[in-house]
Each structure stands twice: as structure tokens, then as C-alpha cells.
PDB file of C-alpha atoms in Angstrom:
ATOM      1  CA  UNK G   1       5.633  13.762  11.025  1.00  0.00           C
ATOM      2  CA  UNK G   2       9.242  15.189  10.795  1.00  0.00           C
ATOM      3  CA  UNK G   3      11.397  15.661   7.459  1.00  0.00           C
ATOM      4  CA  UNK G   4      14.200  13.874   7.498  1.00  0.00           C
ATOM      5  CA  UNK G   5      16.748  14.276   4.805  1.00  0.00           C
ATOM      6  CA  UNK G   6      16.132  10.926   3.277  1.00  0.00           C
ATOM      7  CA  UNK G   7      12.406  11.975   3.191  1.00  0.00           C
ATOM      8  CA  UNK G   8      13.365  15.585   1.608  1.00  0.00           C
ATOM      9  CA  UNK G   9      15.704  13.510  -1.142  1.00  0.00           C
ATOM     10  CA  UNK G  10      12.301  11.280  -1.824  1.00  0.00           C
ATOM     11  CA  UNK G  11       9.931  14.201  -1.709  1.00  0.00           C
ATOM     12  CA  UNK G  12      12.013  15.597  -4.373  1.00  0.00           C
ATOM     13  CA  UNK G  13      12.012  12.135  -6.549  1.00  0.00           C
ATOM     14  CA  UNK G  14       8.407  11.198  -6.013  1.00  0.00           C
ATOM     15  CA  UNK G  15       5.994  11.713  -8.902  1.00  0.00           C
ATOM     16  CA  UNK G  16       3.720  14.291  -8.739  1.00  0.00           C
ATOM     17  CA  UNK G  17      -0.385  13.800  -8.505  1.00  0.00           C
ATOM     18  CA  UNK G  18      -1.866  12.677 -11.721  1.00  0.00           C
ATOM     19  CA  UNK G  19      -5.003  10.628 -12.431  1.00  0.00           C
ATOM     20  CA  UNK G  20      -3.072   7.643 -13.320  1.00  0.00           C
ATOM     21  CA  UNK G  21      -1.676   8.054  -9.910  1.00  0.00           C
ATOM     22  CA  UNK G  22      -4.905   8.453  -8.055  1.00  0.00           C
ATOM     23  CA  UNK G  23      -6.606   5.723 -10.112  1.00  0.00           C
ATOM     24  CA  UNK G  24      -3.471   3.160  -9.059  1.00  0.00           C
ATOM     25  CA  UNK G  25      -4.209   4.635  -5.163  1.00  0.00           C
ATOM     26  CA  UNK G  26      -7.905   3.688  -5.717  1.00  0.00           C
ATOM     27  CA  UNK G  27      -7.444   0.421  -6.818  1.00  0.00           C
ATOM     28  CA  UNK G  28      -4.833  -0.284  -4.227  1.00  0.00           C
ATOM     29  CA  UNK G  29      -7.306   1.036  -1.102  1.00  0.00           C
ATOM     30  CA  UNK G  30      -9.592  -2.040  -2.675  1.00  0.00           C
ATOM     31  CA  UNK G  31      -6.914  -4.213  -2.257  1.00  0.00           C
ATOM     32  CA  UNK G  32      -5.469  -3.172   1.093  1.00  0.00           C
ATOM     33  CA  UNK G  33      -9.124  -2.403   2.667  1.00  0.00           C
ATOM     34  CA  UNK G  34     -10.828  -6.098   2.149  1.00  0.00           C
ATOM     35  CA  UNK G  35      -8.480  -7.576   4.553  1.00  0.00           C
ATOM     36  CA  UNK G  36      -8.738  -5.325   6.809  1.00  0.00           C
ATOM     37  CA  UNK G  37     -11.935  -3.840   7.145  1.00  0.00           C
ATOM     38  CA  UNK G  38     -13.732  -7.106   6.693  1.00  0.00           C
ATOM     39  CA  UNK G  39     -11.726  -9.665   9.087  1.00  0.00           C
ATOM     40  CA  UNK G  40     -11.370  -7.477  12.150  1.00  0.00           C
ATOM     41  CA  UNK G  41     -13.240  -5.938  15.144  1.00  0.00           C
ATOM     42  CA  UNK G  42     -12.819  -2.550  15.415  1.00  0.00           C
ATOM     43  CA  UNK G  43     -10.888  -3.411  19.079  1.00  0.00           C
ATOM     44  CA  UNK G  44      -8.850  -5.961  17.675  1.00  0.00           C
ATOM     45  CA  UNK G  45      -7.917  -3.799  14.140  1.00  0.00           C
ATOM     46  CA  UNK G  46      -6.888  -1.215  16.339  1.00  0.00           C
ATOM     47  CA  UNK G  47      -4.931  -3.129  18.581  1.00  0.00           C
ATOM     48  CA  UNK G  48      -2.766  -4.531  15.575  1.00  0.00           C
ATOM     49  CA  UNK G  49      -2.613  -1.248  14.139  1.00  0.00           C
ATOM     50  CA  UNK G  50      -0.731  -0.506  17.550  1.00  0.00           C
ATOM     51  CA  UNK G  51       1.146  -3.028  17.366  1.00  0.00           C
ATOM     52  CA  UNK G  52       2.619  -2.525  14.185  1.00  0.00           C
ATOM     53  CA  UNK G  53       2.895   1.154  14.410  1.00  0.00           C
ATOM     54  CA  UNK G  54       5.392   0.360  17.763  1.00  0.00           C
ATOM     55  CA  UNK G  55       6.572  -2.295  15.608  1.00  0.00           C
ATOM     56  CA  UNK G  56       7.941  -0.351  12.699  1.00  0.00           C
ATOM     57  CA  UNK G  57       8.981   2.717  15.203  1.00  0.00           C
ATOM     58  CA  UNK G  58      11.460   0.174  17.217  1.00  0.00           C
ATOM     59  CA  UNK G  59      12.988  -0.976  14.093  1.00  0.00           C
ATOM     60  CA  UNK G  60      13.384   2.502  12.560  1.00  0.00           C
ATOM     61  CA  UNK G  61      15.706   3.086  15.305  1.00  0.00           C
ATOM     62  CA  UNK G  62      17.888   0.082  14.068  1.00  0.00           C
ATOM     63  CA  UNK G  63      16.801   0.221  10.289  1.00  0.00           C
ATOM     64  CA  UNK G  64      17.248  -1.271   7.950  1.00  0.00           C
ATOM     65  CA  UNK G  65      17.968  -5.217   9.572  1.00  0.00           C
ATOM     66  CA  UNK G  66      17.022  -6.655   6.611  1.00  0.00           C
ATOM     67  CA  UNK G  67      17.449  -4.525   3.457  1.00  0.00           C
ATOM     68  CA  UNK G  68      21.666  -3.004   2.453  1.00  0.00           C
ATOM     69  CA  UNK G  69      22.073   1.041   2.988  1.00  0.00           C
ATOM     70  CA  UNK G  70      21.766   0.904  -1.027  1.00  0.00           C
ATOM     71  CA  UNK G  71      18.846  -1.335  -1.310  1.00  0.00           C
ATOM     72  CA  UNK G  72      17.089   0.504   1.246  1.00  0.00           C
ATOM     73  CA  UNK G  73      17.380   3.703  -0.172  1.00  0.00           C
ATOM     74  CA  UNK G  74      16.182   2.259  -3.473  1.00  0.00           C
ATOM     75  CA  UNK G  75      13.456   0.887  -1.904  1.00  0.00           C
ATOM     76  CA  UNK G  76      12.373   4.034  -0.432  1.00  0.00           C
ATOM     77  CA  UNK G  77      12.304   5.669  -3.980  1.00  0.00           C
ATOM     78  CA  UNK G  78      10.211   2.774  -5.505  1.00  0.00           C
ATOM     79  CA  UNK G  79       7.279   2.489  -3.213  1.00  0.00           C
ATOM     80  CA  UNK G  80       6.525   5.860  -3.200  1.00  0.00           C
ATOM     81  CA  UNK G  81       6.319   5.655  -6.805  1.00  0.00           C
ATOM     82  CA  UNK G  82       3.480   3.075  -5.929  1.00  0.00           C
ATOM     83  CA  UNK G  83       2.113   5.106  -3.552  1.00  0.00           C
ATOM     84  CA  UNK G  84       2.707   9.050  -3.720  1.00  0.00           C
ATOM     85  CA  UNK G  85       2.280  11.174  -1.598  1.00  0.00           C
ATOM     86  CA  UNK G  86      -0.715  13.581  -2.826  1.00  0.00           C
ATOM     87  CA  UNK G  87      -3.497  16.200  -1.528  1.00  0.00           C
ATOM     88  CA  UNK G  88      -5.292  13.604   0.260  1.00  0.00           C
ATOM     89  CA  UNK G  89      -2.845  11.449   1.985  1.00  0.00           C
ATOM     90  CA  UNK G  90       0.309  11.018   2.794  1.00  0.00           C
ATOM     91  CA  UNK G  91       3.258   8.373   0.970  1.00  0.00           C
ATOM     92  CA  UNK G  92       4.161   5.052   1.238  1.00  0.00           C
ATOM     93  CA  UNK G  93       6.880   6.158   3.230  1.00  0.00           C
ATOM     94  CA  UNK G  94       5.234   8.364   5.468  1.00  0.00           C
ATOM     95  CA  UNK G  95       3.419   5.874   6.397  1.00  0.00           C
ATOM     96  CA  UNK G  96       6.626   3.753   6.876  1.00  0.00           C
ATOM     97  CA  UNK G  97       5.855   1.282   4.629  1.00  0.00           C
ATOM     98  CA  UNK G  98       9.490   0.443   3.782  1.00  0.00           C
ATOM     99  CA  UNK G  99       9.681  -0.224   7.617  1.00  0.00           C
ATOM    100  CA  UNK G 100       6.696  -2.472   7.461  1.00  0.00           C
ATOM    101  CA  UNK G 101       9.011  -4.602   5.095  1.00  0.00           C
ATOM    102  CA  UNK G 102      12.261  -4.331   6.457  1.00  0.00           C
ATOM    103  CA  UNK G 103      10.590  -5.903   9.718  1.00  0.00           C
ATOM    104  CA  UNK G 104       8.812  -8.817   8.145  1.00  0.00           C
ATOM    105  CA  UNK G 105      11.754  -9.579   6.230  1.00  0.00           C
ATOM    106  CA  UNK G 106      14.452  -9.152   9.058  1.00  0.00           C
ATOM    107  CA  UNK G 107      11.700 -11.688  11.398  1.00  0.00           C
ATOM    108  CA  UNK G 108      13.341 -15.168  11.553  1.00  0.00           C
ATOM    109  CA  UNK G 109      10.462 -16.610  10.196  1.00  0.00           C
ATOM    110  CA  UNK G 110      10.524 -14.770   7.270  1.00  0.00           C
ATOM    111  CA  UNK G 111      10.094 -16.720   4.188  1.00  0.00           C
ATOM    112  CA  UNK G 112      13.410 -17.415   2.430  1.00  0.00           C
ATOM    113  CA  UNK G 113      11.430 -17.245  -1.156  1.00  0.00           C
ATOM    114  CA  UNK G 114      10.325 -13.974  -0.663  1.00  0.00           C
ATOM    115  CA  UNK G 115      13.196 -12.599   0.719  1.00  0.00           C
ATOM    116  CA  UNK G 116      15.225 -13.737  -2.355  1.00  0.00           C
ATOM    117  CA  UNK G 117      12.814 -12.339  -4.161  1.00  0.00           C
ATOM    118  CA  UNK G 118      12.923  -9.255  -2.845  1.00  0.00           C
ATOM    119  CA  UNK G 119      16.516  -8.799  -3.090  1.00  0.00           C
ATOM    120  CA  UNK G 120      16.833  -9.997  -6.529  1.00  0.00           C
ATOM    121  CA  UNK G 121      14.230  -7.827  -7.654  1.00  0.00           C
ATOM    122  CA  UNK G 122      15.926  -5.047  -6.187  1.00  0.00           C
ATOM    123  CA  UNK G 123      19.240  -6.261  -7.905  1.00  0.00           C
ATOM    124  CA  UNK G 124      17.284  -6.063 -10.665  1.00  0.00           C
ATOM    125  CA  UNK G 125      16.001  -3.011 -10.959  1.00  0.00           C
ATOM    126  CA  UNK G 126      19.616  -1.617 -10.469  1.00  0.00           C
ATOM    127  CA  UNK G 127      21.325  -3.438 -13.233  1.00  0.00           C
ATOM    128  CA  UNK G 128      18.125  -2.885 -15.742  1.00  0.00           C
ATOM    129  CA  UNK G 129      19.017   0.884 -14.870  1.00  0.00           C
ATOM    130  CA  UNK G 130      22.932   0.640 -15.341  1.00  0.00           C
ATOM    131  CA  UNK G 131      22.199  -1.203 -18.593  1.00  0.00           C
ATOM    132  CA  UNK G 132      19.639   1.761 -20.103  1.00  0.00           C
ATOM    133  CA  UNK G 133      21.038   4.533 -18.125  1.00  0.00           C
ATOM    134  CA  UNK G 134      24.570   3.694 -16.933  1.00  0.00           C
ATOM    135  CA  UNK G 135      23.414   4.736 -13.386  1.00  0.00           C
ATOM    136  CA  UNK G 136      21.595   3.696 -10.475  1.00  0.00           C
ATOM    137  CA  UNK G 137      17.934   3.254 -10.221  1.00  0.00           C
ATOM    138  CA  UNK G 138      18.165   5.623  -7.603  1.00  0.00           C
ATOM    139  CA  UNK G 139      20.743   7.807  -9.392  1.00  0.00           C
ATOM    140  CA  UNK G 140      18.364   8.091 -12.676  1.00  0.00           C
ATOM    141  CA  UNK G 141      16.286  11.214 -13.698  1.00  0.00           C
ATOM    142  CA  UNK G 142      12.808  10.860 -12.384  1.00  0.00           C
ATOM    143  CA  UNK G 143      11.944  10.352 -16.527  1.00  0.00           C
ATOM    144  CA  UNK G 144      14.321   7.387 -16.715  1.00  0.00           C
ATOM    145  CA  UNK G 145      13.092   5.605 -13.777  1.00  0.00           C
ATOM    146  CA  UNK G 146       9.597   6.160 -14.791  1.00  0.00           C
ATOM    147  CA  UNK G 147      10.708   4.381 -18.042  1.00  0.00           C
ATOM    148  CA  UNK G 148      11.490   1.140 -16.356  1.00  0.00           C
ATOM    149  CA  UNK G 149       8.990   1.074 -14.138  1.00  0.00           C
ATOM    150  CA  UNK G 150       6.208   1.689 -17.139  1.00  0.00           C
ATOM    151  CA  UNK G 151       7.448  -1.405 -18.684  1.00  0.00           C
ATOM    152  CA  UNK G 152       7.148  -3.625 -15.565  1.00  0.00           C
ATOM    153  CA  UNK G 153       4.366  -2.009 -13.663  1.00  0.00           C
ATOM    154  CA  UNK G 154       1.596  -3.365 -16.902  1.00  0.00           C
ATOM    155  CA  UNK G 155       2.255  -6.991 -16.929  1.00  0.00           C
ATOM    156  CA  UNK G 156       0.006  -7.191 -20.102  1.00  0.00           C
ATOM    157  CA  UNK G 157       1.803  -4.849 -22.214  1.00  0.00           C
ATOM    158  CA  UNK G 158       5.331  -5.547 -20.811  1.00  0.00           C
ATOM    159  CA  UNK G 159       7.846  -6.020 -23.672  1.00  0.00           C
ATOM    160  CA  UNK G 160       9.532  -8.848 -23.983  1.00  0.00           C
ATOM    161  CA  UNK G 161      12.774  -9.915 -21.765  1.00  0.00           C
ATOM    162  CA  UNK G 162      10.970  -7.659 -18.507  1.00  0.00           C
ATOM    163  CA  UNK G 163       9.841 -11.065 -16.422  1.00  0.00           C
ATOM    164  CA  UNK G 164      11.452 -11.008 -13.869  1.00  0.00           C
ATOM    165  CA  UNK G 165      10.855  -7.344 -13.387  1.00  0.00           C
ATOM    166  CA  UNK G 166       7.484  -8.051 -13.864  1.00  0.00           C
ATOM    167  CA  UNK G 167       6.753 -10.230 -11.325  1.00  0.00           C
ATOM    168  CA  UNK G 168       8.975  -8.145  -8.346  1.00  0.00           C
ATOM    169  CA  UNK G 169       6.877  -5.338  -9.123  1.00  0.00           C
ATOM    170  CA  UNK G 170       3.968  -7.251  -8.434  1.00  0.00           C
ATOM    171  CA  UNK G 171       4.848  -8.568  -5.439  1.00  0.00           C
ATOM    172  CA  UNK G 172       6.146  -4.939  -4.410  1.00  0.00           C
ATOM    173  CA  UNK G 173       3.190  -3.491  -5.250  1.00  0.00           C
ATOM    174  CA  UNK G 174       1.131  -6.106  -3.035  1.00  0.00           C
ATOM    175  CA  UNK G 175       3.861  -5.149   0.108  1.00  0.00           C
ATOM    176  CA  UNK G 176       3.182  -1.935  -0.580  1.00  0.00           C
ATOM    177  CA  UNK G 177      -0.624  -1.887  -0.395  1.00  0.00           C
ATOM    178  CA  UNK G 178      -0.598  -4.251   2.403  1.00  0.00           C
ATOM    179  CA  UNK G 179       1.663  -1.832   4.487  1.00  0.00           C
ATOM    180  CA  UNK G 180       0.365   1.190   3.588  1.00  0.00           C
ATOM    181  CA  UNK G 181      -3.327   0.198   3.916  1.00  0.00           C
ATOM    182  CA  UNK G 182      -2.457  -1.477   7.437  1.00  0.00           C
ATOM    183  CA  UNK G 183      -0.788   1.540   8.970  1.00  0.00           C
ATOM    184  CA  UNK G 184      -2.662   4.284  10.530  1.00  0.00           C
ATOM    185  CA  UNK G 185      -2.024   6.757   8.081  1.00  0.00           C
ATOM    186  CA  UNK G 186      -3.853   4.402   5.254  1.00  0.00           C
ATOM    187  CA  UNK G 187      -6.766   3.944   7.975  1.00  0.00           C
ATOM    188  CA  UNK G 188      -7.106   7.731   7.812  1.00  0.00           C
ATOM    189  CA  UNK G 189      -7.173   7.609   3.845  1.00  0.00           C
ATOM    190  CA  UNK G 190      -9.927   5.352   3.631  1.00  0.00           C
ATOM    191  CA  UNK G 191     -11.761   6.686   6.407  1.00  0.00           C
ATOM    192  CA  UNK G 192     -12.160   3.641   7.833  1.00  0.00           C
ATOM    193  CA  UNK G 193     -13.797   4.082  11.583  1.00  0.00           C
ATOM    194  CA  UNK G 194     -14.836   0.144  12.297  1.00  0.00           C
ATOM    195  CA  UNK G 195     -17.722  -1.401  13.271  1.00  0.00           C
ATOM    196  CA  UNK G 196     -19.460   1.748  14.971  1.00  0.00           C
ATOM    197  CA  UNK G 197     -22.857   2.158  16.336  1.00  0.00           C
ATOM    198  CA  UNK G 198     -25.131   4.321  14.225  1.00  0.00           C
ATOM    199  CA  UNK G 199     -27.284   6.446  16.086  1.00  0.00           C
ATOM    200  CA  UNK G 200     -29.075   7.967  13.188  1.00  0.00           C
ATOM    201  CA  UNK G 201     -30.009   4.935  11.054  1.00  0.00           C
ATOM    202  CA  UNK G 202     -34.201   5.713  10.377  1.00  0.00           C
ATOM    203  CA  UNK G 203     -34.281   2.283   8.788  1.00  0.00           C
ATOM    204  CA  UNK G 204     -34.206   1.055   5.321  1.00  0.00           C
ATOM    205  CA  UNK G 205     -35.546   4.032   2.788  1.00  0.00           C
ATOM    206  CA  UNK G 206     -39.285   4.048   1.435  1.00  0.00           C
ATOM    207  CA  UNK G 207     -37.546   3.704  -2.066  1.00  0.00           C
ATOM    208  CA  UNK G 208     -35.370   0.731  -1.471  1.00  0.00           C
ATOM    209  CA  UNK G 209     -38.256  -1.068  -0.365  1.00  0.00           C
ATOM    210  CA  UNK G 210     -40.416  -0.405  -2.318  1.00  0.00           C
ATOM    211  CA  UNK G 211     -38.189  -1.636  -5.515  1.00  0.00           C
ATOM    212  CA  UNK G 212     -37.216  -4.438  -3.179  1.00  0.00           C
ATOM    213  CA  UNK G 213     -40.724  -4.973  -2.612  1.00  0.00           C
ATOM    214  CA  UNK G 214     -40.582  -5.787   0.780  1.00  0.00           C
ATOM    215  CA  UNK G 215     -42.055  -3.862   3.959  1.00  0.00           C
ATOM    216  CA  UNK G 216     -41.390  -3.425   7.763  1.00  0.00           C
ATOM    217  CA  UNK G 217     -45.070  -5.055   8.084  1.00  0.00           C
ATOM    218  CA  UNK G 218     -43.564  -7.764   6.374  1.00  0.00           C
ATOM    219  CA  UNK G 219     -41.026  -8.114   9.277  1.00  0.00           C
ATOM    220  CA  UNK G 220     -43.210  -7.678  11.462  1.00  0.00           C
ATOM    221  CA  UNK G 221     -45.376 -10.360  10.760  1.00  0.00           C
ATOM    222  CA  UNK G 222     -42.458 -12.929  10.417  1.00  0.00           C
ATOM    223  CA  UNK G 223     -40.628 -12.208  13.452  1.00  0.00           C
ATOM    224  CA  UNK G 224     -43.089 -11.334  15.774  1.00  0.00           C
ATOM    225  CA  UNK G 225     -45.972 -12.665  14.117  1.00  0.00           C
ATOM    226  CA  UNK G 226     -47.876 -12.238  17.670  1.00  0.00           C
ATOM    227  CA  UNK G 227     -47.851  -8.394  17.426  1.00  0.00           C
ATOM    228  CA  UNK G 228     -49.589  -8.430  13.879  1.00  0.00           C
TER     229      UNK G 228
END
């Protein structure tokens, strides 16, 4: 995928690899894979994968429809705190999750909730940054944003007054997940292949049936009882 200069600003904002990081991408695969993996055929997954992949590429072109120049970029910064880019995979927005949104948002049956939601959250964010830091969210150090986002991102040990930013970082986390782990790059991450034959399955191992107790004689005899 190509640098652009938006992604060389963000590459330069997002947080770097730790194991709180890779413990939040763990938990986020869960999230984003049991939708997923579980409720579609490998034919039909890939097909929507497709889809949204053409999706998100014909509204790049016009992006954002949705989302204000400002709101967008500050977007852009905040999900790849969610979801940073690391040794195994790639970011939130390489995997153009902010895209994903924009789209769903910008739809005309988007719902009007959760696009107030989203824009008030992102409103937000901003003034809870002007009031600390007399700046931007997008303008702050990579410290001071981390600072805000540390008391909204832990909804049990979020101080008091933080609500609101509470719950829009919940929801943005969800968006997130659900873009990243639908897009083709977050297919790759989990190594997710689909519903593919397995040539070299030699059955059930002596161990596991043996703890099970169970046997293939067993099976034998109950499903084709005449061959016993």
C-alpha cells in the first residue's frame, strides 16, 4: 500500500508496539472474528470482503462524505490508537478502517443516533483536549493524547465527569474492530482461510479418545451397525 502524507503524519503519531497494545489487538480479533468467521461461507465472506474493499476504495476517492476535513483527520489519529500498526499487521488505517466508517455513516440509511454520536464524541474529544491542553486532540503530544484516551478507554476505572467520553470510545472501539476485522488486511491477521477441505485430517487422536472414552468401533457400530 502507498504512503500518503496523511498516513506519514499518522505513522509518526501512532503508538508504538507494547503488550498492552497487542493484548487490546487480541481481544479485539475475538471480537471482530466471531461474526465473521462463524456466520459466513467461505464464498460468500469473500464476496463481501470484495465488496467492501471496492466499497471503501470508491469513497476514498470522494472522502470523507460523512466526517469534516478536521474530524476526519482526528479520526484517523484515534483508531489507530485502537489499532496500531505493529510487526504483525498492519493499522486501522491501512486497512481503511476510517473509510469503512465514513461510508456507513455517509449511507442514507445510516442511523441518525449513531451518527450524532459519532460526531459528538468527536466534538468531544476536541474540547476535552483544548480544556487540558489548550490544543487539538490532533494537535496534542502523543503523551497528552494518550492521557485522555487512558481515562476513557477503562470504563471501570474512568474518573468521574469522563461519560460521555466513555461511552464514544466504546462505540469507536466496536467500529473499529468491526472494520478492521472485516477488511482483508484483518483476514490476513487472523489467518482466517474459511471453511477449507482438509486433506490431512488422520481422524480424531488415540489420546482424545481415549480420555473421551469413545472409539471409531464405537461409530462404527452405531452408524453402520451392519458392517460390525
Amino acid at each position: 500500500m502507498s504512503t500518503t502524507n496523511d498516513d506519514r503524519e499518522l505513522e509518526t503519531a501512532s503508538p508504538a508496539s507494547t503488550d498492552a497494545t497487542i493484548s487490546r489487538r487480541r481481544m479485539l480479533q475475538v471480537l471482530g472474528a466471531v461474526p465473521v468467521a462463524a456466520a459466513l461461507s467461505p464464498a460468500t465472506a469473500l464476496e463481501q470482503v470484495t465488496s467492501q474493499t471496492q466499497a471503501a476504495a470508491a469513497v476514498q476517492a470522494a472522502a470523507p462524505r460523512f466526517f469534516t476535513q478536521h474530524e476526519w483527520r482526528t479520526l484517523r489519529v484515534l483508531v489507530d490508537y485502537i489499532i496500531p500498526r505493529d510487526d504483525v499487521s498492519g493499522s486501522a488505517t491501512d486497512a481503511k478502517v476510517p473509510e469503512y466508517m465514513d461510508y456507513l455513516l455517509a449511507e442514507k440509511d445510516a442511523n441518525p443516533a449513531t451518527q450524532v454520536a459519532m460526531r459528538g464524541g468527536l466534538a468531544w474529544i476536541d474540547t476535552e483536549s483544548e480544556k487540558r491542553f489548550a490544543k487539538t486532540f490532533v494537535a496534542a503530544t502523543d503523551q497528552q493524547r494518550r492521557q485522555i484516551l487512558d481515562d476513557i478507554a477503562f470504563p471501570q476505572k474512568a474518573p468521574p465527569g469522563v461519560s460521555h467520553g466513555v461511552a464514544f470510545f466504546n462505540r469507536l472501539r466496536d467500529m473499529t474492530a468491526s472494520g478492521f476485522y472485516s477488511s482483508a488486511l484483518g483476514w490476513k491477521d487472523l489467518q482466517y482461510i474459511g471453511n477449507v477441505f482438509n486433506p490431512g485430517y488422520d481422524g480424531c487422536p488415540p489420546a482424545a479418545l481415549e480420555k473421551l472414552g469413545v472409539t471409531y468401533d464405537l461409530m462404527t457400530t452405531r452408524v453402520s451397525p451392519e458392517q460390525k
